[in-house]
Every structure is written in structure tokens, then in C-alpha cells.
Amino acid sequence: TIKSFVPTDEASIEQEQLSFILGKNYLVSFQERNAAYFDHIRDRLRNNTGIVRERGADFLLYLLLESILDNYFITLSHIEKNINEISNLDLSSDPSPEIISTIEKRKKQLHHIKKAILPIKEFIGKIERENFNFIHEKHIKYYFELKDLCLTLLDECDQMELILESKTNLF
């Protein structure tokens, strides 16, 4: 079970929970709402294009997790755009309570995103350390790529938090 975030407008981000059950020859996924970040995978499955059907359920799980992490990059880009707008404001004079509230809201969003990335990173760490019967040896390298994506996302969150913290310290 993991969480995903979807930017809804300039200031808001919606959270969604997803669950996966991986078996020897199957993958069951549960999603709160139909999000667009799986559309390209659904199209490949429906049209029988690419290697998705040839590789098995563990490769499909990799593709779904990769799509979720790609969506995190989109969400962080959305937040970064808002942070850049805040950075361009003149905060040397008395800042409005609205700006301070926005900064705190962004810090809270980043905290939630980091907290949601960690279970994915931990799952991949377990794959590294333990032998999972349902994940083929030839697909393990793809999961290691997911771990790198998680680390990059966490680093981006940390960098944005530092920027926001420095803005807060100006007050």
C-alpha cells in the first residue's frame, strides 16, 4: 500500500492510496480513483504493444511503481513552481500572513510526500536484501532504478524544504 499525490490547482494537492498484491502469475491493484498516470500502461496492455505482457506481473508492478514515482516528480515540479513564485516576492518588508501560511503549507506537503516515498524505498530495499519468489532475477535491476528515483525525489524534497526554511528565517 502506497500513496500518490496529484496536483489539482495552483495551491492544492490531492492524495490517493494505491494497493498492490503480487503473486506468481498475477498482480492485483486497487486505486481510489482513476488517475491518468497509468494510462500509457493500460494502453500497452489493451493494444498488446511493448514487452509488458511478455515480462510478467513483477515487471508490471515495476512499471506501475515507476509511473507513481514519475507522478511525484510532476507534483514536486508543481510545488517548486509555487516556491519560485514565493522566492520572487519581496519579503524584506512585513510579510503577509498569507505568504507565511503558503510557506508552511508547502513545507507540510513536502513532508507528506517524503513520508509517502519512504515505504516504496523500503520495499525496494527489502527486494535487495531478501529473496522474493515473485520477482524474477532479470527484473531486479529495474527495481534498483526505482530506488535511485526515490533517493532523487527525497533529495529534491530536502532542497525545497531548505529553501522554504530559509524564507521562514527571513521573517
PDB file of C-alpha atoms in Angstrom:
ATOM      1  CA  THR A   1       0.000   0.000   0.000  1.00  0.00           C
ATOM      2  CA  ILE A   2       1.399   3.361  -1.048  1.00  0.00           C
ATOM      3  CA  LYS A   3       0.214   6.908  -1.547  1.00  0.00           C
ATOM      4  CA  SER A   4       0.325   9.090  -4.584  1.00  0.00           C
ATOM      5  CA  PHE A   5      -0.235  12.805  -4.961  1.00  0.00           C
ATOM      6  CA  VAL A   6      -1.886  14.702  -7.779  1.00  0.00           C
ATOM      7  CA  PRO A   7      -1.743  18.493  -8.158  1.00  0.00           C
ATOM      8  CA  THR A   8      -5.291  19.793  -8.523  1.00  0.00           C
ATOM      9  CA  ASP A   9      -4.722  23.532  -8.888  1.00  0.00           C
ATOM     10  CA  GLU A  10      -2.159  26.178  -8.003  1.00  0.00           C
ATOM     11  CA  ALA A  11      -2.306  25.528  -4.266  1.00  0.00           C
ATOM     12  CA  SER A  12      -3.747  22.073  -3.710  1.00  0.00           C
ATOM     13  CA  ILE A  13      -2.567  18.520  -3.986  1.00  0.00           C
ATOM     14  CA  GLU A  14      -4.857  15.524  -3.622  1.00  0.00           C
ATOM     15  CA  GLN A  15      -3.664  12.318  -2.033  1.00  0.00           C
ATOM     16  CA  GLU A  16      -4.619   8.890  -3.274  1.00  0.00           C
ATOM     17  CA  GLN A  17      -3.963   5.459  -1.815  1.00  0.00           C
ATOM     18  CA  LEU A  18      -2.982   2.514  -4.001  1.00  0.00           C
ATOM     19  CA  SER A  19      -2.549  -1.106  -3.022  1.00  0.00           C
ATOM     20  CA  PHE A  20      -0.893  -3.965  -4.856  1.00  0.00           C
ATOM     21  CA  ILE A  21      -0.979  -7.719  -4.382  1.00  0.00           C
ATOM     22  CA  LEU A  22       1.742  -9.529  -6.303  1.00  0.00           C
ATOM     23  CA  GLY A  23       1.520 -13.274  -6.869  1.00  0.00           C
ATOM     24  CA  LYS A  24       3.360 -15.762  -9.009  1.00  0.00           C
ATOM     25  CA  ASN A  25       1.438 -15.008 -12.205  1.00  0.00           C
ATOM     26  CA  TYR A  26      -0.784 -12.111 -11.218  1.00  0.00           C
ATOM     27  CA  LEU A  27      -0.875  -8.544  -9.951  1.00  0.00           C
ATOM     28  CA  VAL A  28      -3.976  -7.073  -8.366  1.00  0.00           C
ATOM     29  CA  SER A  29      -4.088  -3.325  -7.907  1.00  0.00           C
ATOM     30  CA  PHE A  30      -6.584  -1.173  -6.050  1.00  0.00           C
ATOM     31  CA  GLN A  31      -6.839   2.519  -6.752  1.00  0.00           C
ATOM     32  CA  GLU A  32      -9.098   5.083  -5.090  1.00  0.00           C
ATOM     33  CA  ARG A  33      -9.769   6.926  -8.334  1.00  0.00           C
ATOM     34  CA  ASN A  34      -8.856   6.527 -11.955  1.00  0.00           C
ATOM     35  CA  ALA A  35      -5.708   8.616 -12.318  1.00  0.00           C
ATOM     36  CA  ALA A  36      -4.099   9.337 -15.667  1.00  0.00           C
ATOM     37  CA  TYR A  37      -0.611   8.235 -14.661  1.00  0.00           C
ATOM     38  CA  PHE A  38      -1.388   4.608 -15.593  1.00  0.00           C
ATOM     39  CA  ASP A  39      -2.989   5.385 -18.971  1.00  0.00           C
ATOM     40  CA  HIS A  40       0.133   4.611 -21.004  1.00  0.00           C
ATOM     41  CA  ILE A  41       0.426   1.213 -19.290  1.00  0.00           C
ATOM     42  CA  ARG A  42      -3.260   0.448 -19.798  1.00  0.00           C
ATOM     43  CA  ASP A  43      -2.879   1.311 -23.492  1.00  0.00           C
ATOM     44  CA  ARG A  44       0.089  -1.062 -23.851  1.00  0.00           C
ATOM     45  CA  LEU A  45      -1.883  -3.867 -22.209  1.00  0.00           C
ATOM     46  CA  ARG A  46      -5.051  -3.273 -24.237  1.00  0.00           C
ATOM     47  CA  ASN A  47      -3.186  -2.991 -27.550  1.00  0.00           C
ATOM     48  CA  ASN A  48      -0.656  -5.698 -26.708  1.00  0.00           C
ATOM     49  CA  THR A  49       2.261  -3.411 -27.541  1.00  0.00           C
ATOM     50  CA  GLY A  50       5.669  -3.345 -25.937  1.00  0.00           C
ATOM     51  CA  ILE A  51       7.034  -6.020 -23.646  1.00  0.00           C
ATOM     52  CA  VAL A  52       4.585  -5.663 -20.755  1.00  0.00           C
ATOM     53  CA  ARG A  53       2.678  -8.873 -21.446  1.00  0.00           C
ATOM     54  CA  GLU A  54       5.877 -10.832 -22.118  1.00  0.00           C
ATOM     55  CA  ARG A  55       7.604  -9.930 -18.863  1.00  0.00           C
ATOM     56  CA  GLY A  56       5.081 -10.937 -16.213  1.00  0.00           C
ATOM     57  CA  ALA A  57       3.387  -9.496 -13.162  1.00  0.00           C
ATOM     58  CA  ASP A  58       6.586  -8.374 -11.408  1.00  0.00           C
ATOM     59  CA  PHE A  59       7.555  -6.234 -14.413  1.00  0.00           C
ATOM     60  CA  LEU A  60       4.049  -4.756 -14.474  1.00  0.00           C
ATOM     61  CA  LEU A  61       4.435  -3.846 -10.792  1.00  0.00           C
ATOM     62  CA  TYR A  62       7.726  -2.144 -11.646  1.00  0.00           C
ATOM     63  CA  LEU A  63       6.009  -0.119 -14.401  1.00  0.00           C
ATOM     64  CA  LEU A  64       3.192   0.927 -12.067  1.00  0.00           C
ATOM     65  CA  LEU A  65       5.614   1.987  -9.332  1.00  0.00           C
ATOM     66  CA  GLU A  66       7.715   3.870 -11.879  1.00  0.00           C
ATOM     67  CA  SER A  67       4.606   5.739 -13.050  1.00  0.00           C
ATOM     68  CA  ILE A  68       3.762   6.674  -9.492  1.00  0.00           C
ATOM     69  CA  LEU A  69       7.294   7.958  -8.902  1.00  0.00           C
ATOM     70  CA  ASP A  70       7.187   9.882 -12.178  1.00  0.00           C
ATOM     71  CA  ASN A  71       3.997  11.451 -10.895  1.00  0.00           C
ATOM     72  CA  TYR A  72       5.867  12.503  -7.752  1.00  0.00           C
ATOM     73  CA  PHE A  73       8.301  14.395  -9.989  1.00  0.00           C
ATOM     74  CA  ILE A  74       5.345  16.191 -11.600  1.00  0.00           C
ATOM     75  CA  THR A  75       3.937  17.014  -8.175  1.00  0.00           C
ATOM     76  CA  LEU A  76       7.298  18.310  -6.939  1.00  0.00           C
ATOM     77  CA  SER A  77       7.622  20.420 -10.070  1.00  0.00           C
ATOM     78  CA  HIS A  78       4.229  21.913  -9.249  1.00  0.00           C
ATOM     79  CA  ILE A  79       5.382  22.727  -5.715  1.00  0.00           C
ATOM     80  CA  GLU A  80       8.717  24.084  -6.960  1.00  0.00           C
ATOM     81  CA  LYS A  81       6.907  26.462  -9.301  1.00  0.00           C
ATOM     82  CA  ASN A  82       4.967  27.799  -6.333  1.00  0.00           C
ATOM     83  CA  ILE A  83       8.158  28.081  -4.261  1.00  0.00           C
ATOM     84  CA  ASN A  84       9.808  30.065  -7.063  1.00  0.00           C
ATOM     85  CA  GLU A  85       6.857  32.454  -7.065  1.00  0.00           C
ATOM     86  CA  ILE A  86       7.315  32.923  -3.327  1.00  0.00           C
ATOM     87  CA  SER A  87      11.050  33.464  -3.814  1.00  0.00           C
ATOM     88  CA  ASN A  88      10.367  36.249  -6.296  1.00  0.00           C
ATOM     89  CA  LEU A  89       8.299  38.199  -3.765  1.00  0.00           C
ATOM     90  CA  ASP A  90       9.918  40.963  -1.752  1.00  0.00           C
ATOM     91  CA  LEU A  91       9.881  39.531   1.753  1.00  0.00           C
ATOM     92  CA  SER A  92      12.117  42.182   3.307  1.00  0.00           C
ATOM     93  CA  SER A  93       9.136  44.230   4.384  1.00  0.00           C
ATOM     94  CA  ASP A  94       6.455  42.896   6.694  1.00  0.00           C
ATOM     95  CA  PRO A  95       5.276  39.664   5.034  1.00  0.00           C
ATOM     96  CA  SER A  96       1.584  38.982   4.830  1.00  0.00           C
ATOM     97  CA  PRO A  97       0.138  36.148   6.900  1.00  0.00           C
ATOM     98  CA  GLU A  98      -0.973  34.613   3.596  1.00  0.00           C
ATOM     99  CA  ILE A  99       2.642  34.195   2.430  1.00  0.00           C
ATOM    100  CA  ILE A 100       3.674  32.644   5.729  1.00  0.00           C
ATOM    101  CA  SER A 101       0.680  30.305   5.557  1.00  0.00           C
ATOM    102  CA  THR A 102       1.600  29.315   1.990  1.00  0.00           C
ATOM    103  CA  ILE A 103       5.182  28.567   3.013  1.00  0.00           C
ATOM    104  CA  GLU A 104       4.000  26.397   5.886  1.00  0.00           C
ATOM    105  CA  LYS A 105       1.509  24.625   3.630  1.00  0.00           C
ATOM    106  CA  ARG A 106       4.267  23.801   1.128  1.00  0.00           C
ATOM    107  CA  LYS A 107       6.537  22.530   3.907  1.00  0.00           C
ATOM    108  CA  LYS A 108       3.726  20.288   5.118  1.00  0.00           C
ATOM    109  CA  GLN A 109       3.101  18.979   1.585  1.00  0.00           C
ATOM    110  CA  LEU A 110       6.792  18.182   1.162  1.00  0.00           C
ATOM    111  CA  HIS A 111       6.796  16.366   4.485  1.00  0.00           C
ATOM    112  CA  HIS A 112       3.816  14.230   3.384  1.00  0.00           C
ATOM    113  CA  ILE A 113       5.481  13.441   0.062  1.00  0.00           C
ATOM    114  CA  LYS A 114       8.717  12.369   1.761  1.00  0.00           C
ATOM    115  CA  LYS A 115       6.715  10.242   4.168  1.00  0.00           C
ATOM    116  CA  ALA A 116       4.935   8.584   1.212  1.00  0.00           C
ATOM    117  CA  ILE A 117       8.154   7.871  -0.727  1.00  0.00           C
ATOM    118  CA  LEU A 118       9.829   6.053   2.157  1.00  0.00           C
ATOM    119  CA  PRO A 119       7.658   2.878   2.020  1.00  0.00           C
ATOM    120  CA  ILE A 120       8.482   2.460  -1.676  1.00  0.00           C
ATOM    121  CA  LYS A 121      12.181   2.884  -0.921  1.00  0.00           C
ATOM    122  CA  GLU A 122      11.937   0.416   1.978  1.00  0.00           C
ATOM    123  CA  PHE A 123      10.121  -2.151  -0.181  1.00  0.00           C
ATOM    124  CA  ILE A 124      12.876  -1.930  -2.781  1.00  0.00           C
ATOM    125  CA  GLY A 125      15.467  -2.254  -0.014  1.00  0.00           C
ATOM    126  CA  LYS A 126      13.781  -5.493   1.052  1.00  0.00           C
ATOM    127  CA  ILE A 127      13.996  -6.750  -2.518  1.00  0.00           C
ATOM    128  CA  GLU A 128      17.747  -6.025  -2.390  1.00  0.00           C
ATOM    129  CA  ARG A 129      18.298  -7.859   0.887  1.00  0.00           C
ATOM    130  CA  GLU A 130      15.854 -10.745   0.634  1.00  0.00           C
ATOM    131  CA  ASN A 131      14.889 -13.299  -1.959  1.00  0.00           C
ATOM    132  CA  PHE A 132      11.394 -12.626  -3.290  1.00  0.00           C
ATOM    133  CA  ASN A 133       9.977 -15.575  -5.197  1.00  0.00           C
ATOM    134  CA  PHE A 134       7.599 -13.378  -7.170  1.00  0.00           C
ATOM    135  CA  ILE A 135      10.253 -11.032  -8.558  1.00  0.00           C
ATOM    136  CA  HIS A 136      12.390 -12.549 -11.278  1.00  0.00           C
ATOM    137  CA  GLU A 137      16.137 -12.092 -11.087  1.00  0.00           C
ATOM    138  CA  LYS A 138      16.208 -10.431 -14.510  1.00  0.00           C
ATOM    139  CA  HIS A 139      13.849  -7.679 -13.261  1.00  0.00           C
ATOM    140  CA  ILE A 140      15.696  -6.802 -10.047  1.00  0.00           C
ATOM    141  CA  LYS A 141      17.794  -4.201 -11.883  1.00  0.00           C
ATOM    142  CA  TYR A 142      14.613  -2.277 -12.704  1.00  0.00           C
ATOM    143  CA  TYR A 143      13.694  -2.111  -9.043  1.00  0.00           C
ATOM    144  CA  PHE A 144      17.144  -0.724  -8.262  1.00  0.00           C
ATOM    145  CA  GLU A 145      16.368   2.091 -10.717  1.00  0.00           C
ATOM    146  CA  LEU A 146      13.246   2.795  -8.651  1.00  0.00           C
ATOM    147  CA  LYS A 147      15.403   3.076  -5.554  1.00  0.00           C
ATOM    148  CA  ASP A 148      17.524   5.711  -7.323  1.00  0.00           C
ATOM    149  CA  LEU A 149      14.357   7.583  -8.273  1.00  0.00           C
ATOM    150  CA  CYS A 150      13.246   7.510  -4.628  1.00  0.00           C
ATOM    151  CA  LEU A 151      16.592   8.911  -3.495  1.00  0.00           C
ATOM    152  CA  THR A 152      16.419  11.675  -6.102  1.00  0.00           C
ATOM    153  CA  LEU A 153      12.880  12.572  -5.043  1.00  0.00           C
ATOM    154  CA  LEU A 154      13.856  12.671  -1.367  1.00  0.00           C
ATOM    155  CA  ASP A 155      16.821  14.886  -2.219  1.00  0.00           C
ATOM    156  CA  GLU A 156      14.590  17.285  -4.169  1.00  0.00           C
ATOM    157  CA  CYS A 157      12.183  17.436  -1.222  1.00  0.00           C
ATOM    158  CA  ASP A 158      15.075  18.242   1.120  1.00  0.00           C
ATOM    159  CA  GLN A 159      16.317  21.009  -1.171  1.00  0.00           C
ATOM    160  CA  MET A 160      12.871  22.590  -1.390  1.00  0.00           C
ATOM    161  CA  GLU A 161      12.428  22.338   2.371  1.00  0.00           C
ATOM    162  CA  LEU A 162      15.720  24.180   2.833  1.00  0.00           C
ATOM    163  CA  ILE A 163      14.570  26.961   0.526  1.00  0.00           C
ATOM    164  CA  LEU A 164      11.297  27.283   2.408  1.00  0.00           C
ATOM    165  CA  GLU A 165      13.073  27.188   5.752  1.00  0.00           C
ATOM    166  CA  SER A 166      15.400  29.983   4.650  1.00  0.00           C
ATOM    167  CA  LYS A 167      12.351  32.052   3.622  1.00  0.00           C
ATOM    168  CA  THR A 168      10.828  31.447   7.035  1.00  0.00           C
ATOM    169  CA  ASN A 169      14.065  32.554   8.726  1.00  0.00           C
ATOM    170  CA  LEU A 170      13.881  35.901   6.924  1.00  0.00           C
ATOM    171  CA  PHE A 171      10.867  36.826   8.997  1.00  0.00           C
TER     172      PHE A 171
END
